[in-house]
mmCIF file with all atom_site columns, C-alpha atoms in Angstrom:
data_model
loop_
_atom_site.group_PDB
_atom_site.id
_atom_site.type_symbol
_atom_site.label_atom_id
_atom_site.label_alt_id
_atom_site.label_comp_id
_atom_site.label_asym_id
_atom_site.label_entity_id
_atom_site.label_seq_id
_atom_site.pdbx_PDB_ins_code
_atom_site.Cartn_x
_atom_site.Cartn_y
_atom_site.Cartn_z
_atom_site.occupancy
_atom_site.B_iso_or_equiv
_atom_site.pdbx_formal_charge
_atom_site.auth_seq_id
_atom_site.auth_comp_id
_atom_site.auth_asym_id
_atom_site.auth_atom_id
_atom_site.pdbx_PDB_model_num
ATOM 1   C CA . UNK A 1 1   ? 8.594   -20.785 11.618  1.00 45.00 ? 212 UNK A CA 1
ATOM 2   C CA . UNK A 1 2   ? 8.374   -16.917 11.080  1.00 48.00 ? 213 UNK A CA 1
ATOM 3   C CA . UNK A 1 3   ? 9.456   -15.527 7.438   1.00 48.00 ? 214 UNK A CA 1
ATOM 4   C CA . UNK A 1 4   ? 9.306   -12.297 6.148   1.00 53.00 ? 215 UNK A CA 1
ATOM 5   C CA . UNK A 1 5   ? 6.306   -11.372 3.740   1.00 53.00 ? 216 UNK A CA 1
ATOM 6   C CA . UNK A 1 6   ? 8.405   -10.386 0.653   1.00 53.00 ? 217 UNK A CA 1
ATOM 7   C CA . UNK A 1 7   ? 10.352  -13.684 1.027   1.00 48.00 ? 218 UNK A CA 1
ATOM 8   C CA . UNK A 1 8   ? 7.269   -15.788 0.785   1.00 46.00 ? 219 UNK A CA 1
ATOM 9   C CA . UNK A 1 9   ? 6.309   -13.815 -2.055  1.00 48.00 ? 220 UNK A CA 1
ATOM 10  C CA . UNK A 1 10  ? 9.236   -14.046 -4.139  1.00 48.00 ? 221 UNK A CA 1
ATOM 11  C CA . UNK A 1 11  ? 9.407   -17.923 -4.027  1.00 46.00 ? 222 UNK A CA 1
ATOM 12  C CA . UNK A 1 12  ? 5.986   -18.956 -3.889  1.00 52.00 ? 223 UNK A CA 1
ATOM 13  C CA . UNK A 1 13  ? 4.998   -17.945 -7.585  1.00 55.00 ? 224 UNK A CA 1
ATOM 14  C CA . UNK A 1 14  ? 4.779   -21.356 -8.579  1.00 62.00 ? 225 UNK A CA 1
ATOM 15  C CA . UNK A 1 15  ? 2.342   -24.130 -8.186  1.00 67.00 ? 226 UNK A CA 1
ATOM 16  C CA . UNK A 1 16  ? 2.825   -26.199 -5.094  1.00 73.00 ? 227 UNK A CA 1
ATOM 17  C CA . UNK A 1 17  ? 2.211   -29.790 -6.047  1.00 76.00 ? 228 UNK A CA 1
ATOM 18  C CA . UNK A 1 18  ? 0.644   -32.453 -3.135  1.00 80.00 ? 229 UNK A CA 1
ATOM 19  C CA . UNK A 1 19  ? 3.303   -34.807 -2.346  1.00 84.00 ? 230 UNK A CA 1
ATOM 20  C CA . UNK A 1 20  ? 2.740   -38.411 -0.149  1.00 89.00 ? 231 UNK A CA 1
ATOM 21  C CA . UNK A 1 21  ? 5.389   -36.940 1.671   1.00 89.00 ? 232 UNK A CA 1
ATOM 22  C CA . UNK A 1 22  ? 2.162   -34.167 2.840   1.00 90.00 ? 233 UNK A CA 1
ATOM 23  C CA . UNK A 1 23  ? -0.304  -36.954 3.820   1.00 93.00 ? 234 UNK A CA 1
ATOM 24  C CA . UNK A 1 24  ? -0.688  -37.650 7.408   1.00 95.00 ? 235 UNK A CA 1
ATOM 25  C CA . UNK A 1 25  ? -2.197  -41.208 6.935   1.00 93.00 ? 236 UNK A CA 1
ATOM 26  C CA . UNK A 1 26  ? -6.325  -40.024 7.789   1.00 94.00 ? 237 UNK A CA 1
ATOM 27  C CA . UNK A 1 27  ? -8.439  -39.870 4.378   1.00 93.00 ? 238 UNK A CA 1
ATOM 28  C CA . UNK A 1 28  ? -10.681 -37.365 5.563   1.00 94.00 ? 239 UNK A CA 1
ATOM 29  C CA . UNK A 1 29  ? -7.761  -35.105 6.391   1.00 96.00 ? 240 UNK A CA 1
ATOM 30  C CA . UNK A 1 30  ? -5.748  -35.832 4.136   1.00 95.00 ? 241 UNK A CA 1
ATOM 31  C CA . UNK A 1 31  ? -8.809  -35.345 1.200   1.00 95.00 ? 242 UNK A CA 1
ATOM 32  C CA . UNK A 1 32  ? -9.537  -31.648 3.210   1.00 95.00 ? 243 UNK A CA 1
ATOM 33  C CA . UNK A 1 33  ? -5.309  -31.017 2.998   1.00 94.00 ? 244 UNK A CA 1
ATOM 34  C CA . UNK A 1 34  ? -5.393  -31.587 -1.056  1.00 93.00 ? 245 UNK A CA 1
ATOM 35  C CA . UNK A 1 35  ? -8.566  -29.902 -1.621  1.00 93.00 ? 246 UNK A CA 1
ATOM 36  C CA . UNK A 1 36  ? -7.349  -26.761 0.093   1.00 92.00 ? 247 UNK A CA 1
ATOM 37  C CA . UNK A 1 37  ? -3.937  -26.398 -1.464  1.00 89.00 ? 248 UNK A CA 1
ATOM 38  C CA . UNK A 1 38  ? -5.398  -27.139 -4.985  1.00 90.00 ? 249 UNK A CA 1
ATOM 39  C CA . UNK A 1 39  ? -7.716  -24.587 -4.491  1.00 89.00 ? 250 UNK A CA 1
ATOM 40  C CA . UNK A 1 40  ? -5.629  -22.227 -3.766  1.00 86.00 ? 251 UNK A CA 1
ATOM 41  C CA . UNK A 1 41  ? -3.271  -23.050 -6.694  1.00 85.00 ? 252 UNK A CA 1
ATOM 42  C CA . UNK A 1 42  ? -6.184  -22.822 -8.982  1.00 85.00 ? 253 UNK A CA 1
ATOM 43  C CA . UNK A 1 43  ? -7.203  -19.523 -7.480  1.00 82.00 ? 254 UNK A CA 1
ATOM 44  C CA . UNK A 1 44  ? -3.711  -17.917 -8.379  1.00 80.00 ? 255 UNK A CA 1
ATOM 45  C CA . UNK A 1 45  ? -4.134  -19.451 -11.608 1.00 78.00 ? 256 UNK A CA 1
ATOM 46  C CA . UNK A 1 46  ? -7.205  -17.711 -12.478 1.00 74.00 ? 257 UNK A CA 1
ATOM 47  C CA . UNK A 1 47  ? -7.378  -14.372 -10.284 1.00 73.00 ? 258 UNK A CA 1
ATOM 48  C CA . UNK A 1 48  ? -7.808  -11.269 -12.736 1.00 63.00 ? 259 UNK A CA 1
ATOM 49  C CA . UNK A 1 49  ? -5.761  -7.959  -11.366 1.00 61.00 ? 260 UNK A CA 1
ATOM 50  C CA . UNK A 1 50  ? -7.410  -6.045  -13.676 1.00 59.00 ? 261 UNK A CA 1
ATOM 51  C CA . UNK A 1 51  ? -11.346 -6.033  -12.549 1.00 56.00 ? 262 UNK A CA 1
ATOM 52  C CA . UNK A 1 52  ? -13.704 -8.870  -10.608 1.00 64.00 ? 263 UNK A CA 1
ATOM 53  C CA . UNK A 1 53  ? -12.848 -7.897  -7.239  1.00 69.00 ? 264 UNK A CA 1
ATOM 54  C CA . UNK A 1 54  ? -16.240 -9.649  -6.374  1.00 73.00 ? 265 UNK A CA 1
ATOM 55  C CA . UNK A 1 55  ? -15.305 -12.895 -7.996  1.00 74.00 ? 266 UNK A CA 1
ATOM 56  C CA . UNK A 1 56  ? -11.484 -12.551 -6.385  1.00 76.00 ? 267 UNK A CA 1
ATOM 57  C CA . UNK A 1 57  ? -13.031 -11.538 -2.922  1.00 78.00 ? 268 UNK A CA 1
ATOM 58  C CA . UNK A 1 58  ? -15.833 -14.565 -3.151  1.00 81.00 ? 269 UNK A CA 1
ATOM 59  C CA . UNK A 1 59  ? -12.835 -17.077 -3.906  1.00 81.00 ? 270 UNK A CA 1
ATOM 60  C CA . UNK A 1 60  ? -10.741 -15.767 -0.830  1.00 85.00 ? 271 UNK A CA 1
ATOM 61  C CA . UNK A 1 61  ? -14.193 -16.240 1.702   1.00 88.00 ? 272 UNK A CA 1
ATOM 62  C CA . UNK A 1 62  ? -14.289 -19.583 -0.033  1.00 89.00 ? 273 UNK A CA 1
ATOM 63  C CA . UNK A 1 63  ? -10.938 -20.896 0.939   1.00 90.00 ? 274 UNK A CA 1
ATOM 64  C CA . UNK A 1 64  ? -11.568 -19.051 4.204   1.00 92.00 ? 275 UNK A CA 1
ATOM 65  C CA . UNK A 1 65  ? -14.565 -21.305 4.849   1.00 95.00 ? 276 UNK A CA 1
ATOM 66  C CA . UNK A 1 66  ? -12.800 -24.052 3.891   1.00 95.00 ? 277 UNK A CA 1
ATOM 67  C CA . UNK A 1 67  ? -10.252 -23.644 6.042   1.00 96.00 ? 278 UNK A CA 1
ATOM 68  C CA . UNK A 1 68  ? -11.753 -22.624 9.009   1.00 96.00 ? 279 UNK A CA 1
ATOM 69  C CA . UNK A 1 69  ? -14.282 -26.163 8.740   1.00 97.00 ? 280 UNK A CA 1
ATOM 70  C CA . UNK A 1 70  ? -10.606 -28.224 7.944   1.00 97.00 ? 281 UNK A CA 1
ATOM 71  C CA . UNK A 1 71  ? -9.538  -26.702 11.436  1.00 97.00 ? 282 UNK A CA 1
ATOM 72  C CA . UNK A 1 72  ? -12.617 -27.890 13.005  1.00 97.00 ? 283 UNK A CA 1
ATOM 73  C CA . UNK A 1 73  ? -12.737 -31.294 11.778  1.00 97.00 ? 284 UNK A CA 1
ATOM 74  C CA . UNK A 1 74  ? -8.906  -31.771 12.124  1.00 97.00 ? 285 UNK A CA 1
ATOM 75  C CA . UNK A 1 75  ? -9.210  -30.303 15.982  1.00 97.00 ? 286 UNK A CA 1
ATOM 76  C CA . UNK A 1 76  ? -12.098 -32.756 16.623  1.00 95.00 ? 287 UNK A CA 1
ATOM 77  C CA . UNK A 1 77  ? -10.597 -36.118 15.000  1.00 95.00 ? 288 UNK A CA 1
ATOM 78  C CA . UNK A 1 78  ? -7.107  -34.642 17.628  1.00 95.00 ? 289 UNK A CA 1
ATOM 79  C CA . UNK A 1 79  ? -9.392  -34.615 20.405  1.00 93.00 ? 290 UNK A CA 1
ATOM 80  C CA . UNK A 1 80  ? -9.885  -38.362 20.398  1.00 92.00 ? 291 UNK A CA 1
ATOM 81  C CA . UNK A 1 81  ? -6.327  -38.913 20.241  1.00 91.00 ? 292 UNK A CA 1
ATOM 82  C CA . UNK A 1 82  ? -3.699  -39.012 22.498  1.00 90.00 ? 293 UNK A CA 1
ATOM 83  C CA . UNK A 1 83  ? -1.908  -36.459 20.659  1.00 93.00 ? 294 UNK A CA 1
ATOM 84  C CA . UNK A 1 84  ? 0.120   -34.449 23.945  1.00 95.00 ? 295 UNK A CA 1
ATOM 85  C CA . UNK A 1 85  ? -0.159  -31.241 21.677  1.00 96.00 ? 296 UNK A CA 1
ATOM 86  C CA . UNK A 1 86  ? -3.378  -30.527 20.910  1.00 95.00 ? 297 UNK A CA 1
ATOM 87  C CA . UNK A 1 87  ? -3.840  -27.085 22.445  1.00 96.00 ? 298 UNK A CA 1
ATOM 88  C CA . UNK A 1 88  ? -0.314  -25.705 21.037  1.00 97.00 ? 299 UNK A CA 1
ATOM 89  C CA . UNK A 1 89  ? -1.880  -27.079 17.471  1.00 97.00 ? 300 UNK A CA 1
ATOM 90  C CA . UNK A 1 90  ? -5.191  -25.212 18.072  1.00 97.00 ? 301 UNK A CA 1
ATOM 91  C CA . UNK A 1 91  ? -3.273  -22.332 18.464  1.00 97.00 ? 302 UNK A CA 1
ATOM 92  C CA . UNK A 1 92  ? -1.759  -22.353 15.312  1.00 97.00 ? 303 UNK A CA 1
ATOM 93  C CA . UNK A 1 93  ? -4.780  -22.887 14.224  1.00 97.00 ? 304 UNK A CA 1
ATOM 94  C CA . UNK A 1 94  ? -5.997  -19.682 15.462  1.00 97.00 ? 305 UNK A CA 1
ATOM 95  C CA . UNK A 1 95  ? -2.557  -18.170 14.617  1.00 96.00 ? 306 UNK A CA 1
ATOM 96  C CA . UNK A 1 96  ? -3.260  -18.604 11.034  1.00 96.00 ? 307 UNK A CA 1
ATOM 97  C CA . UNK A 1 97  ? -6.761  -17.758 11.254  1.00 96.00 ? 308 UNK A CA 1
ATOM 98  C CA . UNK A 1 98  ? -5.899  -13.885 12.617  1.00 95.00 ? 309 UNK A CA 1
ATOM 99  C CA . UNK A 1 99  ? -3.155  -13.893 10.114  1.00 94.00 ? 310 UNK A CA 1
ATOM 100 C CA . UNK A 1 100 ? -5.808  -14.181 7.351   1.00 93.00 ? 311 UNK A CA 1
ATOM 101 C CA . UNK A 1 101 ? -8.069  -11.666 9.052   1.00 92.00 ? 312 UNK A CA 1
ATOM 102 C CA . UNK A 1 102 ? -5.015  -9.181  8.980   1.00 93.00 ? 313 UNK A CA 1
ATOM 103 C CA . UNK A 1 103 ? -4.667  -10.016 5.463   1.00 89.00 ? 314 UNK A CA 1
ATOM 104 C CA . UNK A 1 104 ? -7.966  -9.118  4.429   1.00 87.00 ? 315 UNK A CA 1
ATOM 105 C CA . UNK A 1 105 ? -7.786  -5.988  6.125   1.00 89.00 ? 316 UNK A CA 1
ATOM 106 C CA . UNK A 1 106 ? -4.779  -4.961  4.697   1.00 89.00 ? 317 UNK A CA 1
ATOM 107 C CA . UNK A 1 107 ? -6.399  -6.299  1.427   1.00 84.00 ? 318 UNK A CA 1
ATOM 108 C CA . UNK A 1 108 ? -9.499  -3.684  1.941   1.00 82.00 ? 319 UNK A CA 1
ATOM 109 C CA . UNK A 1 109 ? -6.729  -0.969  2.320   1.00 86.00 ? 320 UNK A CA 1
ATOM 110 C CA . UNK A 1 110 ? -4.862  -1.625  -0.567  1.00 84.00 ? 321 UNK A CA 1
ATOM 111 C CA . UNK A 1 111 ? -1.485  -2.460  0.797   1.00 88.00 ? 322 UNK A CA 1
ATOM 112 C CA . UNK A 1 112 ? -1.716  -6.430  -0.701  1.00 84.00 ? 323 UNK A CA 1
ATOM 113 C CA . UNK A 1 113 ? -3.068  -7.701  -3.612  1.00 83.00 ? 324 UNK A CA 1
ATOM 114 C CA . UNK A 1 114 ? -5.471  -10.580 -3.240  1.00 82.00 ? 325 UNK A CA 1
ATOM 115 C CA . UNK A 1 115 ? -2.944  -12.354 -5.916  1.00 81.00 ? 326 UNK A CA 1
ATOM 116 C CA . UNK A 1 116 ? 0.055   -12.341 -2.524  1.00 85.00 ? 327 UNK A CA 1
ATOM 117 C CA . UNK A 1 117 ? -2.551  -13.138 0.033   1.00 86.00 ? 328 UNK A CA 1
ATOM 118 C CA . UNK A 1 118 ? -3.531  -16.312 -1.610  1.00 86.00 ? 329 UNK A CA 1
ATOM 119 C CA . UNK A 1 119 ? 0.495   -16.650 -1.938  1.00 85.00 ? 330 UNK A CA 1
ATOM 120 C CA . UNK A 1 120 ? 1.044   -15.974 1.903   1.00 89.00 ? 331 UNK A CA 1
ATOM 121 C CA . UNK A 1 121 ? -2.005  -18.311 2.876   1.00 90.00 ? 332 UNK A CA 1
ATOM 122 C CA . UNK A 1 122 ? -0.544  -20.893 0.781   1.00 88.00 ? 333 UNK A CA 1
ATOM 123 C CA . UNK A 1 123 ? 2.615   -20.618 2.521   1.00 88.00 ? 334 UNK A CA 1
ATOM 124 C CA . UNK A 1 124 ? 1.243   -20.822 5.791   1.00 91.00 ? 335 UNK A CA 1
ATOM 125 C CA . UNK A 1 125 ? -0.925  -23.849 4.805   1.00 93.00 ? 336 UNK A CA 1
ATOM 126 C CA . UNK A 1 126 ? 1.855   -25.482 3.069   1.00 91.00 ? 337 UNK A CA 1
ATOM 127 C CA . UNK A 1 127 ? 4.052   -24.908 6.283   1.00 92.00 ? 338 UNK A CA 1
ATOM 128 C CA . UNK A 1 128 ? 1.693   -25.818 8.749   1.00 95.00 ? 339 UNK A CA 1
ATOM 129 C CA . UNK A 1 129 ? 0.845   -29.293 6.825   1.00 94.00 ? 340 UNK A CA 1
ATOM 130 C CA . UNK A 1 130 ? 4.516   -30.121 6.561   1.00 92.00 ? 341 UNK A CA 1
ATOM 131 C CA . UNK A 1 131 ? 5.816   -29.309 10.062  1.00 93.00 ? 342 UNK A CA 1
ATOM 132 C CA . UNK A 1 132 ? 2.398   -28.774 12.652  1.00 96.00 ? 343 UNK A CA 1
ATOM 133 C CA . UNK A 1 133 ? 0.273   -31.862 11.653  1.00 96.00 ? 344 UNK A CA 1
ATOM 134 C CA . UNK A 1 134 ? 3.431   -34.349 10.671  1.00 95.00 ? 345 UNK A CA 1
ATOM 135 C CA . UNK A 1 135 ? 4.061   -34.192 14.001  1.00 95.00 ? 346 UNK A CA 1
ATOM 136 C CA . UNK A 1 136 ? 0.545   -35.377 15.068  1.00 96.00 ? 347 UNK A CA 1
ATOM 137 C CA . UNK A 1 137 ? 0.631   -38.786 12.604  1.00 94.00 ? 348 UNK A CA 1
ATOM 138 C CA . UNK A 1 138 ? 2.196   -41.341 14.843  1.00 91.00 ? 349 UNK A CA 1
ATOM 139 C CA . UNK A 1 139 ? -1.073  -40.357 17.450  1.00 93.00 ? 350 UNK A CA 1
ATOM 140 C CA . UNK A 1 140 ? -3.509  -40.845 14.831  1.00 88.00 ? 351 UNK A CA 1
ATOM 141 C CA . UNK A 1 141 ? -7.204  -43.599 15.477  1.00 59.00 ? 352 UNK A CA 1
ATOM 142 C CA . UNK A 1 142 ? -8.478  -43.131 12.121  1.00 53.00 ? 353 UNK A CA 1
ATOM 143 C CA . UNK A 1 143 ? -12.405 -44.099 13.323  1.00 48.00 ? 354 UNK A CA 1
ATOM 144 C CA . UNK A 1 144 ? -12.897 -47.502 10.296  1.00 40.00 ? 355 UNK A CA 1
ATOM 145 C CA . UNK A 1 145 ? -10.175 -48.924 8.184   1.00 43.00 ? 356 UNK A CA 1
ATOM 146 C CA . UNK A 1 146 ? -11.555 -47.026 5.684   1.00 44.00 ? 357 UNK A CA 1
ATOM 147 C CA . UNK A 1 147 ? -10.236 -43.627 7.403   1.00 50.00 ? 358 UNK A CA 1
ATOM 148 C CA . UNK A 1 148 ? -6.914  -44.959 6.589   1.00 47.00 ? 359 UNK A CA 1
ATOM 149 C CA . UNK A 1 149 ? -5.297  -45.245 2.957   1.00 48.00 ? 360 UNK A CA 1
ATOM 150 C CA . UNK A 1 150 ? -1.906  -45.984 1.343   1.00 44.00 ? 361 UNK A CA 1
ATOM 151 C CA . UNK A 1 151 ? -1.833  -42.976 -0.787  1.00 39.00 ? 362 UNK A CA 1
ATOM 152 C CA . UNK A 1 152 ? -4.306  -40.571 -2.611  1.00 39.00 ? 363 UNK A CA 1
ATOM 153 C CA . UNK A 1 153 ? -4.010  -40.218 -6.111  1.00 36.00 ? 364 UNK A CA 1
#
């Protein structure tokens, strides 16, 4: 799915909630998934246009961190699946991770806010959870019943 910067930006001002509808039926991904978006919600929530660039720039390595160890995990639990499309989904994976190196360079250079790259991350995290890994669920071995869940609250 490709979409043009300023669209993302114009609807994407508002919270995105977790839904069931999100949850791919593995706890450990699933818990990673809702930790990610929330943090990012909470980070547009608090980020202060007028001064803290440390703060804001220590938040956005945060949720890079974050991100990039969700990938990992998520790439390793695919790998002991029979999932037929794990190397397309490691390249998005890597797709989104250059995205949010371009980001921070054009963050540096003043041509985005950090407010709209935490917008266009969540975007592509909110995409890539409803459309990349839905289509891994059905190929999913959580390791212990207790991988698997009904529903996070």
């Amino acid at each position: 799915i490709v979409i043009d910067e300023s669209d993302i930006l114009e609807v994407m001002n508002d919270q995105l909630d977790w839904h069931i509808s999100l949850e791919v039926g593995h706890k450990t991904l699933d818990r990673e998934h809702r930790e990610i978006m929330d943090l990012l919600n909470e980070y547009l929530e608090t980020i202060r246009p007028e001064g803290g660039i440390i703060e804001n720039m220590f938040k956005l390595q945060k949720v890079t961190d974050d991100i990039l160890t969700h990938f990992r995990t998520e790439e390793n639990i695919l790998m002991m699946t029979k999932y037929p499309h794990k190397d397309y989904h490691g390249s998005e994976h890597k797709r989104i991770i250059t995205k949010i190196g371009e980001l921070q360079m054009r963050l540096r250079r003043g041509e985005l806010s950090v407010r709209e790259m935490i917008m266009i991350i969540r975007f592509e995290l909110y995409t890539h959870i409803s459309y990349e890994d839905q289509a891994y669920v059905g190929f999913l071995n959580p390791t212990s019943p207790s991988e698997t869940h009904d529903s996070l609250e």
